[in-house]
Amino acid sequence: MKYSKGESWDNVSIKGRFRFNPEKKGLGSEGYYNIYMNYSEDGKNCYLLKVGRGSNTKSLMLYLYKISNGEETLLTSDTTSLKNNIYQNAGEDNPYFTIEFAKNDGKLSMSFYIEGNSKAMAALTAEDSAPLGKGTVAFEAGGDEDVLFMDSLSVLGKNEESNENKTKIYLMGDSTAVAYGDDNTIGGWGEYLVNYFDDNVEIINKAEGGRSARSYLNQGRLNDVLSEVKAGDYVFIQFGTNDQRTDENAFMEHSVMLGEPDENGIYPTISGVKTKTPQYIYEFYKDTDYPYGETFYPYESGTFKWYMLQHVAAIKKAGATPVLLTPMCRLFFDSNGKITSHFGENDGYIEAIRQLADEEGIMCLDMYDITKNLYESYGVMTTQGLHNIKSDGTVDLTHYNKFGANIIASKMAEAIKNSNLAVNKDVISSSVAVSKTDSLKTADLFVVGSTAAAGEDKEDLAVESGGYGDYLQKYISNKVSVKNLAVDKATVKSYTETEEYKVFINELSEGDYVLLNFGECESEYLNSSDEYNKYAYPSDNENEKGSFSYYLYNNYIKPAKEKNAVIIMMTPAAQRKFVNGEYVNEENPYTSNVVAMVQKYATYYVNLNNVTAELYSTMGEEGSKVLNAYDRNSGIENNVLSKFGAETTAKKILTMMQQSSASLKDYIDSEGIKTTEPMTRADFVYMIMNVLGNDKKAGSNFDDVTKGKYYENAVGVAKDIGIIKSESGNNFKPEEALTGEFAKETIENVLDNVNSNADMTDVYDLLKGEISPEIGIWAVDKLYEVLK
């Protein structure tokens, strides 16, 4: 099937509503759909958007090509966003979709929407430095019989003057302002500022990563802005982040001298003088869009304020309005939760920008001060949630994630709204939410690991064990199905012999998530006589056969990457150990092996060792007992989580994932992981009866205790022996919140039952109001110690 529209346009917008093979199974393996734009008469020049089938009928892949003189060049593609999302089945589950494809000068964009969804499921953007001229548009579908149903189509020539009456804001700056696009989860405020203006304003982002006031000038990027900017436009100028760098590599390109302030604290404006451009810089940039000239401004020449002045003066001369921005602050907190000085001595680079704005009589948006106040009000942990997570699992102190970039943009818009800039009238409250959404793909989350994730399979536990893998689903959208395949006491080697490993290998598919957590049981290999049967020795080298990293990579990471799954690596959990009341985190030799694999294969990462060690250290020797299981015979299991400990750990893991750039964060219940539900009456009685070790069968029960519930027998026996009594007839109210009054009464009845006069005053003092799981389990632990 072919269709063409004969008018010839330079800039064009195409929008169509389509449906694949409505009477059959959708797009087959040979099916395709092509859209041609700026198609030349000889057929040798055009832009081509290919829509093709992915690995199955639920998947599509998108490719955008430029064909010039018959030679095809891939501009951009998206092979992941539409995987396992498109239901190409006959009937009502075979949806309509809308494609919007547009060219505006050298900028190309494509958006893909499923019927009923207002948010694009996939988007492509590309910029062509040598855009094709006028041509027709055409459509072609084939490879399958009746491959495409075209419901509606519109083709419009772009009015090149359509934006002429808009106020334009140009952005000059560095990586914190860059528009990273849909395929990169790091964010820049420049890509979200548009959300906070009405349609009378157009944002043109000319920021570039790594630039300073000096390197932006040296590369001719200012000239690029000047070639476009007109009278009435605004140019927002933000430098300083790279200008004040002191690392050796920065001096040649980016660093700028601040100079010594005079007796009044005024920083100098010393002119730069050009010298010959070093050959290696000239060669490195010569084939780029922004090459260096034969001469450049070196680090030894000119001060920061002078370089900033060059930008300001040039913008003024063009008739536009320059607006200076101080750079956003970084995550440099001191022990008191305050941001420390980090832009030169006494934040000199910040002060120099403020001074230049006063000297030139122009507006300065003090984003450093705004973000400093914001960060200090949020606190360290909350602020980290605005920032990108690097491949080694650490927080990026400078760059934002998408959510954080949008927050910063909102604060800038607020500052513009409160300024005397004429464009303040166009600031609006954004309706664009950069956070989790319900229009998410469905996927599985495979939890593959050992005891921390699985829990301990053991009898005689007074306080039962739990695995954090059993609690993840509680705080994750039901669009992600959690499959906890962890096995108690498994090692990276022994797990491959389990049925769970077969499920993992056979059921894992593209777009799924894999949480890998091995190493906690491996540490026993040093004392093992059968280490070659179960244990692998520590090594960072995945090519070293028989090592931990060898098994981790070849049996888990490699097959997951081959299926294009999202991998989340976990270090081993810490063990609970206190010496003289101080927590001691014993080093696990496999932790560094996991980190090495994270760095080599750029997987996502949660340092579970640090997470659990922090819990133990914060809660202290007594309080942390609630995190671990209790054995009636041997006491606390320091390397085995209790159910409460497992759920707490699960919430901590998901909190860490929220701070990362992994797409799993979009599925996490933000509010849920922040709240702690009180313990129920049934939970408390169930744990109490575990402590007593009573194996009797209940003779009777309360009317409101449902048959088959895990606590059914425990509650019935407690009733039989007089530890608990009925309320409101023969009812117990098992699912109601545990109160201090009920907990105290129950403990007293237990002590009477076993003829103990133990002093539980310290416990009773804490049993007030609704009882949290921490306090409830702590009270049970104390009772266990007394009875033991």
PDB file of N, CA and C in Angstrom, residues 463 626 643-644 676-688 710 733-740 742-743 767 769-781:
ATOM      1  N   VAL A 463      10.616 -15.061  66.901  1.00  0.00           N
ATOM      2  CA  VAL A 463      10.291 -13.941  66.020  1.00  0.00           C
ATOM      3  C   VAL A 463      10.662 -14.394  64.621  1.00  0.00           C
ATOM      4  N   VAL A 626      14.798  -5.605  66.731  1.00  0.00           N
ATOM      5  CA  VAL A 626      13.535  -5.842  66.028  1.00  0.00           C
ATOM      6  C   VAL A 626      13.766  -6.158  64.557  1.00  0.00           C
ATOM      7  N   LYS A 643      10.471 -10.321  59.984  1.00  0.00           N
ATOM      8  CA  LYS A 643       9.504  -9.811  59.000  1.00  0.00           C
ATOM      9  C   LYS A 643       9.483  -8.294  58.999  1.00  0.00           C
ATOM     10  N   PHE A 644       9.540  -7.703  60.183  1.00  0.00           N
ATOM     11  CA  PHE A 644       9.596  -6.250  60.254  1.00  0.00           C
ATOM     12  C   PHE A 644      10.873  -5.731  59.606  1.00  0.00           C
ATOM     13  N   THR A 676       4.332   4.321  58.139  1.00  0.00           N
ATOM     14  CA  THR A 676       4.475   3.090  58.915  1.00  0.00           C
ATOM     15  C   THR A 676       3.118   2.749  59.509  1.00  0.00           C
ATOM     16  N   GLU A 677       2.575   1.626  59.106  1.00  0.00           N
ATOM     17  CA  GLU A 677       1.283   1.205  59.637  1.00  0.00           C
ATOM     18  C   GLU A 677       1.458   0.647  61.042  1.00  0.00           C
ATOM     19  N   PRO A 678       0.492   0.884  61.922  1.00  0.00           N
ATOM     20  CA  PRO A 678       0.606   0.301  63.264  1.00  0.00           C
ATOM     21  C   PRO A 678       0.474  -1.215  63.211  1.00  0.00           C
ATOM     22  N   MET A 679       1.024  -1.881  64.196  1.00  0.00           N
ATOM     23  CA  MET A 679       0.870  -3.329  64.300  1.00  0.00           C
ATOM     24  C   MET A 679      -0.592  -3.646  64.625  1.00  0.00           C
ATOM     25  N   THR A 680      -1.085  -4.761  64.126  1.00  0.00           N
ATOM     26  CA  THR A 680      -2.461  -5.154  64.444  1.00  0.00           C
ATOM     27  C   THR A 680      -2.494  -5.979  65.727  1.00  0.00           C
ATOM     28  N   ARG A 681      -3.672  -6.079  66.315  1.00  0.00           N
ATOM     29  CA  ARG A 681      -3.853  -6.898  67.517  1.00  0.00           C
ATOM     30  C   ARG A 681      -3.506  -8.364  67.228  1.00  0.00           C
ATOM     31  N   ALA A 682      -3.937  -8.841  66.042  1.00  0.00           N
ATOM     32  CA  ALA A 682      -3.665 -10.238  65.683  1.00  0.00           C
ATOM     33  C   ALA A 682      -2.179 -10.497  65.527  1.00  0.00           C
ATOM     34  N   ASP A 683      -1.443  -9.545  64.901  1.00  0.00           N
ATOM     35  CA  ASP A 683       0.006  -9.697  64.747  1.00  0.00           C
ATOM     36  C   ASP A 683       0.680  -9.857  66.107  1.00  0.00           C
ATOM     37  N   PHE A 684       0.286  -9.011  67.039  1.00  0.00           N
ATOM     38  CA  PHE A 684       0.920  -9.024  68.356  1.00  0.00           C
ATOM     39  C   PHE A 684       0.666 -10.347  69.076  1.00  0.00           C
ATOM     40  N   VAL A 685      -0.577 -10.810  69.051  1.00  0.00           N
ATOM     41  CA  VAL A 685      -0.907 -12.077  69.719  1.00  0.00           C
ATOM     42  C   VAL A 685      -0.194 -13.241  69.038  1.00  0.00           C
ATOM     43  N   TYR A 686      -0.141 -13.195  67.715  1.00  0.00           N
ATOM     44  CA  TYR A 686       0.545 -14.248  66.965  1.00  0.00           C
ATOM     45  C   TYR A 686       2.010 -14.345  67.391  1.00  0.00           C
ATOM     46  N   MET A 687       2.684 -13.187  67.527  1.00  0.00           N
ATOM     47  CA  MET A 687       4.094 -13.194  67.937  1.00  0.00           C
ATOM     48  C   MET A 687       4.238 -13.642  69.390  1.00  0.00           C
ATOM     49  N   ILE A 688       3.308 -13.205  70.238  1.00  0.00           N
ATOM     50  CA  ILE A 688       3.344 -13.623  71.646  1.00  0.00           C
ATOM     51  C   ILE A 688       3.258 -15.148  71.750  1.00  0.00           C
ATOM     52  N   TYR A 710      -3.405 -16.713  58.934  1.00  0.00           N
ATOM     53  CA  TYR A 710      -2.164 -17.211  59.545  1.00  0.00           C
ATOM     54  C   TYR A 710      -2.211 -17.158  61.071  1.00  0.00           C
ATOM     55  N   LYS A 733     -11.694  -8.362  67.104  1.00  0.00           N
ATOM     56  CA  LYS A 733     -11.201  -7.233  66.308  1.00  0.00           C
ATOM     57  C   LYS A 733      -9.729  -7.419  65.930  1.00  0.00           C
ATOM     58  N   PRO A 734      -9.413  -8.516  65.226  1.00  0.00           N
ATOM     59  CA  PRO A 734      -8.010  -8.872  64.962  1.00  0.00           C
ATOM     60  C   PRO A 734      -7.257  -7.868  64.095  1.00  0.00           C
ATOM     61  N   GLU A 735      -7.953  -7.210  63.151  1.00  0.00           N
ATOM     62  CA  GLU A 735      -7.258  -6.327  62.213  1.00  0.00           C
ATOM     63  C   GLU A 735      -7.173  -4.881  62.710  1.00  0.00           C
ATOM     64  N   GLU A 736      -7.708  -4.618  63.899  1.00  0.00           N
ATOM     65  CA  GLU A 736      -7.595  -3.266  64.422  1.00  0.00           C
ATOM     66  C   GLU A 736      -6.184  -2.991  64.916  1.00  0.00           C
ATOM     67  N   ALA A 737      -5.827  -1.698  64.959  1.00  0.00           N
ATOM     68  CA  ALA A 737      -4.486  -1.301  65.388  1.00  0.00           C
ATOM     69  C   ALA A 737      -4.243  -1.712  66.842  1.00  0.00           C
ATOM     70  N   LEU A 738      -3.033  -2.182  67.098  1.00  0.00           N
ATOM     71  CA  LEU A 738      -2.619  -2.546  68.452  1.00  0.00           C
ATOM     72  C   LEU A 738      -2.473  -1.276  69.288  1.00  0.00           C
ATOM     73  N   THR A 739      -3.083  -1.275  70.454  1.00  0.00           N
ATOM     74  CA  THR A 739      -2.941  -0.133  71.356  1.00  0.00           C
ATOM     75  C   THR A 739      -2.038  -0.515  72.513  1.00  0.00           C
ATOM     76  N   GLY A 740      -1.455   0.496  73.147  1.00  0.00           N
ATOM     77  CA  GLY A 740      -0.595   0.247  74.294  1.00  0.00           C
ATOM     78  C   GLY A 740      -1.336  -0.433  75.425  1.00  0.00           C
ATOM     79  N   PHE A 742      -3.933  -2.534  75.248  1.00  0.00           N
ATOM     80  CA  PHE A 742      -4.135  -3.952  74.958  1.00  0.00           C
ATOM     81  C   PHE A 742      -2.821  -4.720  75.065  1.00  0.00           C
ATOM     82  N   ALA A 743      -1.721  -4.137  74.544  1.00  0.00           N
ATOM     83  CA  ALA A 743      -0.422  -4.812  74.585  1.00  0.00           C
ATOM     84  C   ALA A 743       0.022  -5.056  76.028  1.00  0.00           C
ATOM     85  N   LEU A 767       4.501   1.700  75.831  1.00  0.00           N
ATOM     86  CA  LEU A 767       3.264   1.199  75.231  1.00  0.00           C
ATOM     87  C   LEU A 767       2.132   2.201  75.440  1.00  0.00           C
ATOM     88  N   GLY A 769      -0.760   4.746  73.187  1.00  0.00           N
ATOM     89  CA  GLY A 769      -1.399   5.024  71.910  1.00  0.00           C
ATOM     90  C   GLY A 769      -1.323   3.844  70.959  1.00  0.00           C
ATOM     91  N   GLU A 770      -1.395   4.117  69.651  1.00  0.00           N
ATOM     92  CA  GLU A 770      -1.238   3.055  68.659  1.00  0.00           C
ATOM     93  C   GLU A 770       0.235   2.642  68.594  1.00  0.00           C
ATOM     94  N   ILE A 771       0.472   1.347  68.531  1.00  0.00           N
ATOM     95  CA  ILE A 771       1.832   0.822  68.639  1.00  0.00           C
ATOM     96  C   ILE A 771       2.383   0.496  67.251  1.00  0.00           C
ATOM     97  N   SER A 772       3.555   1.057  66.948  1.00  0.00           N
ATOM     98  CA  SER A 772       4.215   0.799  65.675  1.00  0.00           C
ATOM     99  C   SER A 772       4.825  -0.602  65.688  1.00  0.00           C
ATOM    100  N   PRO A 773       5.134  -1.159  64.529  1.00  0.00           N
ATOM    101  CA  PRO A 773       5.785  -2.481  64.504  1.00  0.00           C
ATOM    102  C   PRO A 773       7.090  -2.505  65.300  1.00  0.00           C
ATOM    103  N   GLU A 774       7.881  -1.389  65.239  1.00  0.00           N
ATOM    104  CA  GLU A 774       9.149  -1.386  65.980  1.00  0.00           C
ATOM    105  C   GLU A 774       8.930  -1.620  67.474  1.00  0.00           C
ATOM    106  N   ILE A 775       7.982  -0.835  68.032  1.00  0.00           N
ATOM    107  CA  ILE A 775       7.732  -0.932  69.471  1.00  0.00           C
ATOM    108  C   ILE A 775       7.087  -2.278  69.804  1.00  0.00           C
ATOM    109  N   GLY A 776       6.160  -2.719  68.962  1.00  0.00           N
ATOM    110  CA  GLY A 776       5.495  -3.998  69.227  1.00  0.00           C
ATOM    111  C   GLY A 776       6.460  -5.161  69.245  1.00  0.00           C
ATOM    112  N   ILE A 777       7.345  -5.217  68.239  1.00  0.00           N
ATOM    113  CA  ILE A 777       8.317  -6.319  68.186  1.00  0.00           C
ATOM    114  C   ILE A 777       9.324  -6.186  69.319  1.00  0.00           C
ATOM    115  N   TRP A 778       9.734  -4.953  69.632  1.00  0.00           N
ATOM    116  CA  TRP A 778      10.665  -4.748  70.740  1.00  0.00           C
ATOM    117  C   TRP A 778      10.059  -5.267  72.046  1.00  0.00           C
ATOM    118  N   ALA A 779       8.772  -5.008  72.250  1.00  0.00           N
ATOM    119  CA  ALA A 779       8.111  -5.494  73.457  1.00  0.00           C
ATOM    120  C   ALA A 779       8.089  -7.022  73.499  1.00  0.00           C
ATOM    121  N   VAL A 780       7.832  -7.655  72.333  1.00  0.00           N
ATOM    122  CA  VAL A 780       7.839  -9.123  72.261  1.00  0.00           C
ATOM    123  C   VAL A 780       9.247  -9.661  72.534  1.00  0.00           C
ATOM    124  N   ASP A 781      10.266  -8.974  71.961  1.00  0.00           N
ATOM    125  CA  ASP A 781      11.653  -9.388  72.200  1.00  0.00           C
ATOM    126  C   ASP A 781      11.987  -9.365  73.696  1.00  0.00           C
TER     127      ASP A 781
END
